[in-house]
């Protein structure tokens, strides 16, 4: 009897793993995720490009791993602030660093407050090609909505695409206190690691970039030293 084919292994997010489809295939092999089809992903990409402000460059706003590991080509990078949206652990994570039985939490943008992050300007003429790579990591599974927002930068305001929590989905974790979130993050694990490691790695990168997020700091203090960063074998797609 022949051995059943093993599911694809989730590799670190790189330009190559996005372009060759291996990262998308690995995500689609994970139980516990509700996924978009290729057609649905293409439709959302077409919709966001159709809503592009006339004559404006395409910028992408990163607030999670996109900030330090964009994995797409860009022509310019700026620190930026988004008002009216805050970085929060508000998406249930039932695969990768969590499970259906013991879900963890992932970062998304939720209503209220403000978020410091990084804006990337895509090269002229390559906007759709580069955005498709972003879509493979952020929009393969439901949970995020892509939308245009206005950012504040030292050089002035600019429109950008970012990814916010879809409150209509069952992936949205509503009404969790900091203590509830920290408890979930502290104990959730999956085949590629722990949510605590994801939290600590994210906070450490923000520290390195000189970006402060008080909400994230509160969660980090609550989780404390129980789960120190051990280095990620792979990053879970998503988290902006």
C-alpha atoms as an extended CHARMM CRD file, in Angstrom:
* protein
*
       240  EXT
         1         1  UNK       CA              0.0000000000        0.0000000000        0.0000000000  PROA      1               0.0000000000
         2         2  UNK       CA              1.4240000000        3.3450000000       -1.0330000000  PROA      2               0.0000000000
         3         3  UNK       CA              1.9510000000        6.0090000000        1.6160000000  PROA      3               0.0000000000
         4         4  UNK       CA             -0.4710000000        8.9210000000        1.4850000000  PROA      4               0.0000000000
         5         5  UNK       CA              1.0550000000       12.1750000000        0.2810000000  PROA      5               0.0000000000
         6         6  UNK       CA              2.1820000000       14.3900000000        3.1070000000  PROA      6               0.0000000000
         7         7  UNK       CA              0.6360000000       17.8590000000        3.2960000000  PROA      7               0.0000000000
         8         8  UNK       CA              2.9500000000       20.6970000000        2.2250000000  PROA      8               0.0000000000
         9         9  UNK       CA              5.1790000000       22.0780000000        4.9620000000  PROA      9               0.0000000000
        10        10  UNK       CA              4.6910000000       25.7210000000        5.8540000000  PROA      10              0.0000000000
        11        11  UNK       CA              7.9090000000       27.5070000000        4.9990000000  PROA      11              0.0000000000
        12        12  UNK       CA              9.0410000000       30.9210000000        6.1060000000  PROA      12              0.0000000000
        13        13  UNK       CA              7.3480000000       33.7180000000        4.2030000000  PROA      13              0.0000000000
        14        14  UNK       CA              9.6560000000       34.7410000000        1.3780000000  PROA      14              0.0000000000
        15        15  UNK       CA              9.1570000000       36.1280000000       -2.1010000000  PROA      15              0.0000000000
        16        16  UNK       CA             10.0530000000       32.7200000000       -3.5200000000  PROA      16              0.0000000000
        17        17  UNK       CA              7.5880000000       30.7700000000       -1.3500000000  PROA      17              0.0000000000
        18        18  UNK       CA              4.8510000000       33.1900000000       -2.4060000000  PROA      18              0.0000000000
        19        19  UNK       CA              5.6910000000       33.1680000000       -6.1100000000  PROA      19              0.0000000000
        20        20  UNK       CA              6.0310000000       29.4060000000       -6.4430000000  PROA      20              0.0000000000
        21        21  UNK       CA              2.7480000000       28.8200000000       -4.6060000000  PROA      21              0.0000000000
        22        22  UNK       CA              4.2690000000       26.5980000000       -1.9150000000  PROA      22              0.0000000000
        23        23  UNK       CA              3.2040000000       28.8350000000        0.9560000000  PROA      23              0.0000000000
        24        24  UNK       CA             -0.3670000000       29.0920000000       -0.3500000000  PROA      24              0.0000000000
        25        25  UNK       CA             -0.5000000000       25.3090000000       -0.7990000000  PROA      25              0.0000000000
        26        26  UNK       CA              0.6850000000       24.7930000000        2.7760000000  PROA      26              0.0000000000
        27        27  UNK       CA             -1.9330000000       27.1900000000        4.1350000000  PROA      27              0.0000000000
        28        28  UNK       CA             -4.6360000000       25.3810000000        2.1740000000  PROA      28              0.0000000000
        29        29  UNK       CA             -3.5750000000       22.0570000000        3.6700000000  PROA      29              0.0000000000
        30        30  UNK       CA             -4.1890000000       23.2610000000        7.2400000000  PROA      30              0.0000000000
        31        31  UNK       CA             -7.3410000000       22.1080000000        9.0190000000  PROA      31              0.0000000000
        32        32  UNK       CA             -9.2970000000       24.7560000000       10.8850000000  PROA      32              0.0000000000
        33        33  UNK       CA             -9.1490000000       27.5240000000        8.2680000000  PROA      33              0.0000000000
        34        34  UNK       CA            -11.9410000000       28.8860000000        6.0910000000  PROA      34              0.0000000000
        35        35  UNK       CA            -10.3030000000       29.6770000000        2.7740000000  PROA      35              0.0000000000
        36        36  UNK       CA            -10.9550000000       31.8390000000       -0.2490000000  PROA      36              0.0000000000
        37        37  UNK       CA            -10.8210000000       30.2690000000       -3.6830000000  PROA      37              0.0000000000
        38        38  UNK       CA             -8.4290000000       31.5850000000       -6.3350000000  PROA      38              0.0000000000
        39        39  UNK       CA            -11.3970000000       33.2680000000       -8.0090000000  PROA      39              0.0000000000
        40        40  UNK       CA            -12.4490000000       34.9510000000       -4.7710000000  PROA      40              0.0000000000
        41        41  UNK       CA             -8.9170000000       36.1970000000       -4.1400000000  PROA      41              0.0000000000
        42        42  UNK       CA             -8.6760000000       37.5930000000       -7.6720000000  PROA      42              0.0000000000
        43        43  UNK       CA            -12.0680000000       39.2870000000       -7.3020000000  PROA      43              0.0000000000
        44        44  UNK       CA            -11.0640000000       41.0590000000       -4.0850000000  PROA      44              0.0000000000
        45        45  UNK       CA             -7.7760000000       42.1310000000       -5.6820000000  PROA      45              0.0000000000
        46        46  UNK       CA             -9.6200000000       43.5080000000       -8.7220000000  PROA      46              0.0000000000
        47        47  UNK       CA            -12.0590000000       45.3450000000       -6.4360000000  PROA      47              0.0000000000
        48        48  UNK       CA             -9.3140000000       47.0510000000       -4.4300000000  PROA      48              0.0000000000
        49        49  UNK       CA             -7.4680000000       48.1370000000       -7.5720000000  PROA      49              0.0000000000
        50        50  UNK       CA            -10.6980000000       49.4460000000       -9.0770000000  PROA      50              0.0000000000
        51        51  UNK       CA            -11.1280000000       51.6410000000       -5.9790000000  PROA      51              0.0000000000
        52        52  UNK       CA             -7.6360000000       53.1170000000       -6.3250000000  PROA      52              0.0000000000
        53        53  UNK       CA             -7.7030000000       56.9060000000       -6.0640000000  PROA      53              0.0000000000
        54        54  UNK       CA             -7.1990000000       58.3790000000       -9.5200000000  PROA      54              0.0000000000
        55        55  UNK       CA             -3.5420000000       58.9880000000      -10.3200000000  PROA      55              0.0000000000
        56        56  UNK       CA             -2.3440000000       57.9540000000       -6.8560000000  PROA      56              0.0000000000
        57        57  UNK       CA              0.5850000000       55.5870000000       -6.3110000000  PROA      57              0.0000000000
        58        58  UNK       CA             -0.2770000000       52.3040000000       -4.6120000000  PROA      58              0.0000000000
        59        59  UNK       CA              0.9440000000       52.1340000000       -1.0290000000  PROA      59              0.0000000000
        60        60  UNK       CA              0.5400000000       49.1760000000        1.3410000000  PROA      60              0.0000000000
        61        61  UNK       CA              0.3510000000       49.7830000000        5.1010000000  PROA      61              0.0000000000
        62        62  UNK       CA              1.9860000000       47.1170000000        7.2620000000  PROA      62              0.0000000000
        63        63  UNK       CA              1.3900000000       46.8470000000       10.9990000000  PROA      63              0.0000000000
        64        64  UNK       CA              2.6110000000       43.2840000000       11.6960000000  PROA      64              0.0000000000
        65        65  UNK       CA              5.1190000000       41.0680000000        9.9250000000  PROA      65              0.0000000000
        66        66  UNK       CA              4.7010000000       43.0350000000        6.6820000000  PROA      66              0.0000000000
        67        67  UNK       CA              6.7150000000       45.8070000000        8.3750000000  PROA      67              0.0000000000
        68        68  UNK       CA              9.9400000000       43.8150000000        8.6700000000  PROA      68              0.0000000000
        69        69  UNK       CA              9.3440000000       41.0320000000        6.1340000000  PROA      69              0.0000000000
        70        70  UNK       CA              7.3270000000       42.4820000000        3.2550000000  PROA      70              0.0000000000
        71        71  UNK       CA              8.4750000000       39.8380000000        0.7090000000  PROA      71              0.0000000000
        72        72  UNK       CA              7.4060000000       42.0790000000       -2.1710000000  PROA      72              0.0000000000
        73        73  UNK       CA              9.2920000000       44.6870000000       -4.1600000000  PROA      73              0.0000000000
        74        74  UNK       CA              8.7430000000       48.3160000000       -3.1940000000  PROA      74              0.0000000000
        75        75  UNK       CA             10.0880000000       51.6380000000       -4.4040000000  PROA      75              0.0000000000
        76        76  UNK       CA              9.8410000000       53.6130000000       -1.1590000000  PROA      76              0.0000000000
        77        77  UNK       CA              9.1920000000       53.0330000000        2.5360000000  PROA      77              0.0000000000
        78        78  UNK       CA              7.9090000000       55.4970000000        5.1570000000  PROA      78              0.0000000000
        79        79  UNK       CA              6.8530000000       55.2820000000        8.7760000000  PROA      79              0.0000000000
        80        80  UNK       CA              3.1770000000       56.1630000000        8.9860000000  PROA      80              0.0000000000
        81        81  UNK       CA              0.2780000000       56.4590000000       11.4260000000  PROA      81              0.0000000000
        82        82  UNK       CA             -3.2560000000       55.2580000000       10.8100000000  PROA      82              0.0000000000
        83        83  UNK       CA             -5.9400000000       56.9700000000       12.8940000000  PROA      83              0.0000000000
        84        84  UNK       CA             -9.2350000000       55.3200000000       13.7250000000  PROA      84              0.0000000000
        85        85  UNK       CA             -7.7930000000       51.7920000000       13.7390000000  PROA      85              0.0000000000
        86        86  UNK       CA             -5.7950000000       49.9490000000       16.3890000000  PROA      86              0.0000000000
        87        87  UNK       CA             -3.5280000000       46.9110000000       16.2700000000  PROA      87              0.0000000000
        88        88  UNK       CA             -5.2810000000       44.1790000000       18.3070000000  PROA      88              0.0000000000
        89        89  UNK       CA             -5.2420000000       40.4440000000       18.8720000000  PROA      89              0.0000000000
        90        90  UNK       CA             -8.8050000000       40.0970000000       17.5890000000  PROA      90              0.0000000000
        91        91  UNK       CA             -8.7590000000       37.1710000000       15.1350000000  PROA      91              0.0000000000
        92        92  UNK       CA             -9.1330000000       33.5670000000       16.2530000000  PROA      92              0.0000000000
        93        93  UNK       CA             -6.2230000000       31.4240000000       15.1490000000  PROA      93              0.0000000000
        94        94  UNK       CA             -7.3440000000       27.8050000000       14.6860000000  PROA      94              0.0000000000
        95        95  UNK       CA             -4.3280000000       26.5970000000       12.7050000000  PROA      95              0.0000000000
        96        96  UNK       CA             -0.5660000000       27.1000000000       12.6150000000  PROA      96              0.0000000000
        97        97  UNK       CA             -0.0640000000       28.5170000000       16.1270000000  PROA      97              0.0000000000
        98        98  UNK       CA             -3.3890000000       27.3020000000       17.4740000000  PROA      98              0.0000000000
        99        99  UNK       CA             -5.9610000000       24.5890000000       16.9060000000  PROA      99              0.0000000000
       100       100  UNK       CA             -9.7000000000       24.1510000000       16.6620000000  PROA      100             0.0000000000
       101       101  UNK       CA             -9.7340000000       22.7670000000       20.2120000000  PROA      101             0.0000000000
       102       102  UNK       CA             -7.4080000000       25.4360000000       21.6100000000  PROA      102             0.0000000000
       103       103  UNK       CA             -7.5000000000       28.5260000000       19.3630000000  PROA      103             0.0000000000
       104       104  UNK       CA             -4.9770000000       31.2830000000       19.7070000000  PROA      104             0.0000000000
       105       105  UNK       CA             -5.1790000000       34.8870000000       18.5410000000  PROA      105             0.0000000000
       106       106  UNK       CA             -3.6980000000       36.8200000000       15.6370000000  PROA      106             0.0000000000
       107       107  UNK       CA             -3.2120000000       40.5210000000       15.0960000000  PROA      107             0.0000000000
       108       108  UNK       CA             -5.4950000000       42.5940000000       12.9100000000  PROA      108             0.0000000000
       109       109  UNK       CA             -6.6370000000       46.1940000000       12.7320000000  PROA      109             0.0000000000
       110       110  UNK       CA             -9.8020000000       46.8660000000       14.7120000000  PROA      110             0.0000000000
       111       111  UNK       CA            -11.8310000000       50.0260000000       15.1440000000  PROA      111             0.0000000000
       112       112  UNK       CA            -10.6510000000       52.8220000000       17.4210000000  PROA      112             0.0000000000
       113       113  UNK       CA             -7.3510000000       54.3540000000       18.4900000000  PROA      113             0.0000000000
       114       114  UNK       CA             -4.3920000000       54.6180000000       16.1520000000  PROA      114             0.0000000000
       115       115  UNK       CA             -1.5850000000       52.4330000000       14.8240000000  PROA      115             0.0000000000
       116       116  UNK       CA              2.0280000000       53.2470000000       13.9900000000  PROA      116             0.0000000000
       117       117  UNK       CA              3.4010000000       51.1770000000       11.1370000000  PROA      117             0.0000000000
       118       118  UNK       CA              5.2070000000       51.2560000000        7.8000000000  PROA      118             0.0000000000
       119       119  UNK       CA              3.9020000000       52.2730000000        4.3750000000  PROA      119             0.0000000000
       120       120  UNK       CA              5.4390000000       50.7960000000        1.2260000000  PROA      120             0.0000000000
       121       121  UNK       CA              5.0300000000       52.3500000000       -2.2290000000  PROA      121             0.0000000000
       122       122  UNK       CA              4.8010000000       49.7220000000       -4.9490000000  PROA      122             0.0000000000
       123       123  UNK       CA              6.8110000000       50.2050000000       -8.1600000000  PROA      123             0.0000000000
       124       124  UNK       CA              4.8740000000       51.9190000000      -10.9350000000  PROA      124             0.0000000000
       125       125  UNK       CA              3.5810000000       49.4230000000      -13.4710000000  PROA      125             0.0000000000
       126       126  UNK       CA              4.0770000000       46.4620000000      -11.1080000000  PROA      126             0.0000000000
       127       127  UNK       CA              1.3040000000       47.2360000000       -8.6390000000  PROA      127             0.0000000000
       128       128  UNK       CA             -0.9470000000       44.2820000000       -9.5020000000  PROA      128             0.0000000000
       129       129  UNK       CA              1.9400000000       41.8030000000       -9.6740000000  PROA      129             0.0000000000
       130       130  UNK       CA              3.3110000000       42.7990000000       -6.2740000000  PROA      130             0.0000000000
       131       131  UNK       CA             -0.1100000000       43.0690000000       -4.6340000000  PROA      131             0.0000000000
       132       132  UNK       CA             -0.8820000000       39.5150000000       -5.7240000000  PROA      132             0.0000000000
       133       133  UNK       CA              1.9820000000       38.3190000000       -3.5080000000  PROA      133             0.0000000000
       134       134  UNK       CA              0.5400000000       40.2980000000       -0.5900000000  PROA      134             0.0000000000
       135       135  UNK       CA             -2.8700000000       38.7330000000       -1.2680000000  PROA      135             0.0000000000
       136       136  UNK       CA             -1.4340000000       35.2120000000       -1.0590000000  PROA      136             0.0000000000
       137       137  UNK       CA             -0.3710000000       35.7660000000        2.5500000000  PROA      137             0.0000000000
       138       138  UNK       CA             -3.1130000000       38.0680000000        3.8190000000  PROA      138             0.0000000000
       139       139  UNK       CA             -6.2420000000       37.0670000000        1.9030000000  PROA      139             0.0000000000
       140       140  UNK       CA             -5.9890000000       33.2890000000        1.3840000000  PROA      140             0.0000000000
       141       141  UNK       CA             -7.9970000000       32.6560000000        4.5550000000  PROA      141             0.0000000000
       142       142  UNK       CA            -11.0310000000       34.6800000000        5.5670000000  PROA      142             0.0000000000
       143       143  UNK       CA            -10.6630000000       37.0240000000        8.5100000000  PROA      143             0.0000000000
       144       144  UNK       CA             -9.2590000000       40.1380000000        6.8650000000  PROA      144             0.0000000000
       145       145  UNK       CA            -10.8710000000       42.7310000000        4.6360000000  PROA      145             0.0000000000
       146       146  UNK       CA             -8.6820000000       44.7750000000        2.3170000000  PROA      146             0.0000000000
       147       147  UNK       CA             -9.5400000000       48.4510000000        2.1910000000  PROA      147             0.0000000000
       148       148  UNK       CA             -8.1880000000       51.8760000000        1.3530000000  PROA      148             0.0000000000
       149       149  UNK       CA             -7.2950000000       54.1370000000        4.2880000000  PROA      149             0.0000000000
       150       150  UNK       CA             -5.5470000000       57.4870000000        4.6700000000  PROA      150             0.0000000000
       151       151  UNK       CA             -2.2290000000       57.5480000000        6.4930000000  PROA      151             0.0000000000
       152       152  UNK       CA             -0.3930000000       60.3930000000        8.1820000000  PROA      152             0.0000000000
       153       153  UNK       CA              3.3100000000       60.6150000000        7.3580000000  PROA      153             0.0000000000
       154       154  UNK       CA              6.0150000000       63.2180000000        7.9160000000  PROA      154             0.0000000000
       155       155  UNK       CA              5.7650000000       64.0230000000        4.1970000000  PROA      155             0.0000000000
       156       156  UNK       CA              1.9820000000       64.4450000000        4.2850000000  PROA      156             0.0000000000
       157       157  UNK       CA             -1.1420000000       62.2910000000        4.0130000000  PROA      157             0.0000000000
       158       158  UNK       CA             -1.3320000000       59.4170000000        1.5610000000  PROA      158             0.0000000000
       159       159  UNK       CA             -3.8840000000       56.7440000000        0.5940000000  PROA      159             0.0000000000
       160       160  UNK       CA             -2.8800000000       53.1460000000        1.2040000000  PROA      160             0.0000000000
       161       161  UNK       CA             -4.2350000000       49.6070000000        1.1980000000  PROA      161             0.0000000000
       162       162  UNK       CA             -4.3300000000       47.7440000000        4.4820000000  PROA      162             0.0000000000
       163       163  UNK       CA             -6.0490000000       44.7550000000        6.0880000000  PROA      163             0.0000000000
       164       164  UNK       CA             -8.6650000000       45.1120000000        8.8170000000  PROA      164             0.0000000000
       165       165  UNK       CA            -10.5900000000       42.5640000000       10.8500000000  PROA      165             0.0000000000
       166       166  UNK       CA            -13.7960000000       41.3280000000        9.2250000000  PROA      166             0.0000000000
       167       167  UNK       CA            -16.2330000000       41.6350000000       12.1110000000  PROA      167             0.0000000000
       168       168  UNK       CA            -18.8830000000       39.6470000000       10.2200000000  PROA      168             0.0000000000
       169       169  UNK       CA            -16.8370000000       36.4350000000       10.2760000000  PROA      169             0.0000000000
       170       170  UNK       CA            -16.6490000000       33.8610000000       13.0400000000  PROA      170             0.0000000000
       171       171  UNK       CA            -12.8930000000       34.4550000000       13.0350000000  PROA      171             0.0000000000
       172       172  UNK       CA            -13.4910000000       37.7810000000       14.7840000000  PROA      172             0.0000000000
       173       173  UNK       CA            -12.7820000000       37.5640000000       18.5220000000  PROA      173             0.0000000000
       174       174  UNK       CA            -15.1520000000       40.0750000000       20.0620000000  PROA      174             0.0000000000
       175       175  UNK       CA            -15.0630000000       41.5360000000       23.5390000000  PROA      175             0.0000000000
       176       176  UNK       CA            -11.9380000000       39.8610000000       24.9260000000  PROA      176             0.0000000000
       177       177  UNK       CA            -10.2460000000       41.6310000000       27.8130000000  PROA      177             0.0000000000
       178       178  UNK       CA             -6.4670000000       41.9620000000       27.9400000000  PROA      178             0.0000000000
       179       179  UNK       CA             -6.4030000000       39.1840000000       30.5510000000  PROA      179             0.0000000000
       180       180  UNK       CA             -8.5270000000       36.8880000000       28.3680000000  PROA      180             0.0000000000
       181       181  UNK       CA             -6.3430000000       37.5630000000       25.3330000000  PROA      181             0.0000000000
       182       182  UNK       CA             -3.1290000000       36.9790000000       27.2850000000  PROA      182             0.0000000000
       183       183  UNK       CA             -4.4530000000       33.6760000000       28.6670000000  PROA      183             0.0000000000
       184       184  UNK       CA             -5.2980000000       32.4610000000       25.1560000000  PROA      184             0.0000000000
       185       185  UNK       CA             -1.9510000000       33.5660000000       23.7540000000  PROA      185             0.0000000000
       186       186  UNK       CA              0.0140000000       32.0210000000       26.6280000000  PROA      186             0.0000000000
       187       187  UNK       CA             -1.3540000000       28.5050000000       26.0810000000  PROA      187             0.0000000000
       188       188  UNK       CA             -2.1560000000       28.2460000000       22.3540000000  PROA      188             0.0000000000
       189       189  UNK       CA              0.2510000000       26.1870000000       20.2500000000  PROA      189             0.0000000000
       190       190  UNK       CA              0.1990000000       24.4960000000       16.8650000000  PROA      190             0.0000000000
       191       191  UNK       CA              2.4190000000       22.7280000000       14.3430000000  PROA      191             0.0000000000
       192       192  UNK       CA              4.5520000000       25.7990000000       13.6330000000  PROA      192             0.0000000000
       193       193  UNK       CA              4.9080000000       27.1000000000       17.1850000000  PROA      193             0.0000000000
       194       194  UNK       CA              3.1560000000       29.0790000000       19.8890000000  PROA      194             0.0000000000
       195       195  UNK       CA              1.1020000000       32.2560000000       19.9620000000  PROA      195             0.0000000000
       196       196  UNK       CA              3.3310000000       33.5180000000       22.7760000000  PROA      196             0.0000000000
       197       197  UNK       CA              6.3180000000       33.3080000000       20.4520000000  PROA      197             0.0000000000
       198       198  UNK       CA              4.3710000000       35.2210000000       17.7800000000  PROA      198             0.0000000000
       199       199  UNK       CA              3.5580000000       37.9240000000       20.3510000000  PROA      199             0.0000000000
       200       200  UNK       CA              7.1230000000       38.2260000000       21.6240000000  PROA      200             0.0000000000
       201       201  UNK       CA              8.6370000000       38.2640000000       18.1390000000  PROA      201             0.0000000000
       202       202  UNK       CA              6.1980000000       40.9630000000       17.0240000000  PROA      202             0.0000000000
       203       203  UNK       CA              6.8630000000       43.1000000000       20.1020000000  PROA      203             0.0000000000
       204       204  UNK       CA             10.6350000000       42.6890000000       19.6900000000  PROA      204             0.0000000000
       205       205  UNK       CA             10.4940000000       43.8350000000       16.0670000000  PROA      205             0.0000000000
       206       206  UNK       CA              8.4070000000       46.8620000000       17.0240000000  PROA      206             0.0000000000
       207       207  UNK       CA             11.0110000000       47.7010000000       19.6710000000  PROA      207             0.0000000000
       208       208  UNK       CA             13.7760000000       47.4810000000       17.0630000000  PROA      208             0.0000000000
       209       209  UNK       CA             11.8780000000       49.8360000000       14.7580000000  PROA      209             0.0000000000
       210       210  UNK       CA             11.1970000000       52.3380000000       17.5410000000  PROA      210             0.0000000000
       211       211  UNK       CA              7.4190000000       51.8890000000       17.2620000000  PROA      211             0.0000000000
       212       212  UNK       CA              5.4080000000       51.8240000000       20.4780000000  PROA      212             0.0000000000
       213       213  UNK       CA              2.0640000000       50.0890000000       20.9450000000  PROA      213             0.0000000000
       214       214  UNK       CA              0.6720000000       50.3140000000       24.4610000000  PROA      214             0.0000000000
       215       215  UNK       CA             -2.0030000000       47.6790000000       23.8610000000  PROA      215             0.0000000000
       216       216  UNK       CA              0.5670000000       45.1670000000       22.6880000000  PROA      216             0.0000000000
       217       217  UNK       CA              2.7930000000       46.0630000000       25.6400000000  PROA      217             0.0000000000
       218       218  UNK       CA             -0.0240000000       45.3150000000       28.0730000000  PROA      218             0.0000000000
       219       219  UNK       CA             -0.4920000000       41.8570000000       26.5440000000  PROA      219             0.0000000000
       220       220  UNK       CA              3.2620000000       41.2430000000       26.5760000000  PROA      220             0.0000000000
       221       221  UNK       CA              3.4750000000       42.1280000000       30.2720000000  PROA      221             0.0000000000
       222       222  UNK       CA              0.5730000000       39.8050000000       31.1010000000  PROA      222             0.0000000000
       223       223  UNK       CA              2.0470000000       36.8850000000       29.1910000000  PROA      223             0.0000000000
       224       224  UNK       CA              5.3290000000       37.7430000000       30.9230000000  PROA      224             0.0000000000
       225       225  UNK       CA              8.3490000000       35.5000000000       30.8510000000  PROA      225             0.0000000000
       226       226  UNK       CA              6.4610000000       32.2180000000       30.5870000000  PROA      226             0.0000000000
       227       227  UNK       CA              7.1630000000       31.8860000000       26.8550000000  PROA      227             0.0000000000
       228       228  UNK       CA             10.2580000000       33.6880000000       25.6370000000  PROA      228             0.0000000000
       229       229  UNK       CA             10.9960000000       34.0250000000       21.9100000000  PROA      229             0.0000000000
       230       230  UNK       CA             12.7120000000       30.9510000000       20.5270000000  PROA      230             0.0000000000
       231       231  UNK       CA             12.9680000000       31.9750000000       16.8810000000  PROA      231             0.0000000000
       232       232  UNK       CA             10.3090000000       31.2480000000       14.3240000000  PROA      232             0.0000000000
       233       233  UNK       CA             10.7670000000       28.2800000000       12.0010000000  PROA      233             0.0000000000
       234       234  UNK       CA              7.9710000000       29.8160000000        9.9310000000  PROA      234             0.0000000000
       235       235  UNK       CA              5.6830000000       32.7900000000       10.1400000000  PROA      235             0.0000000000
       236       236  UNK       CA              1.9710000000       32.3040000000        9.8620000000  PROA      236             0.0000000000
       237       237  UNK       CA              0.4840000000       34.2820000000        6.9780000000  PROA      237             0.0000000000
       238       238  UNK       CA             -1.6190000000       37.1900000000        8.1070000000  PROA      238             0.0000000000
       239       239  UNK       CA             -1.0800000000       39.7720000000       10.8170000000  PROA      239             0.0000000000
       240       240  UNK       CA             -0.5680000000       42.6340000000        8.3760000000  PROA      240             0.0000000000
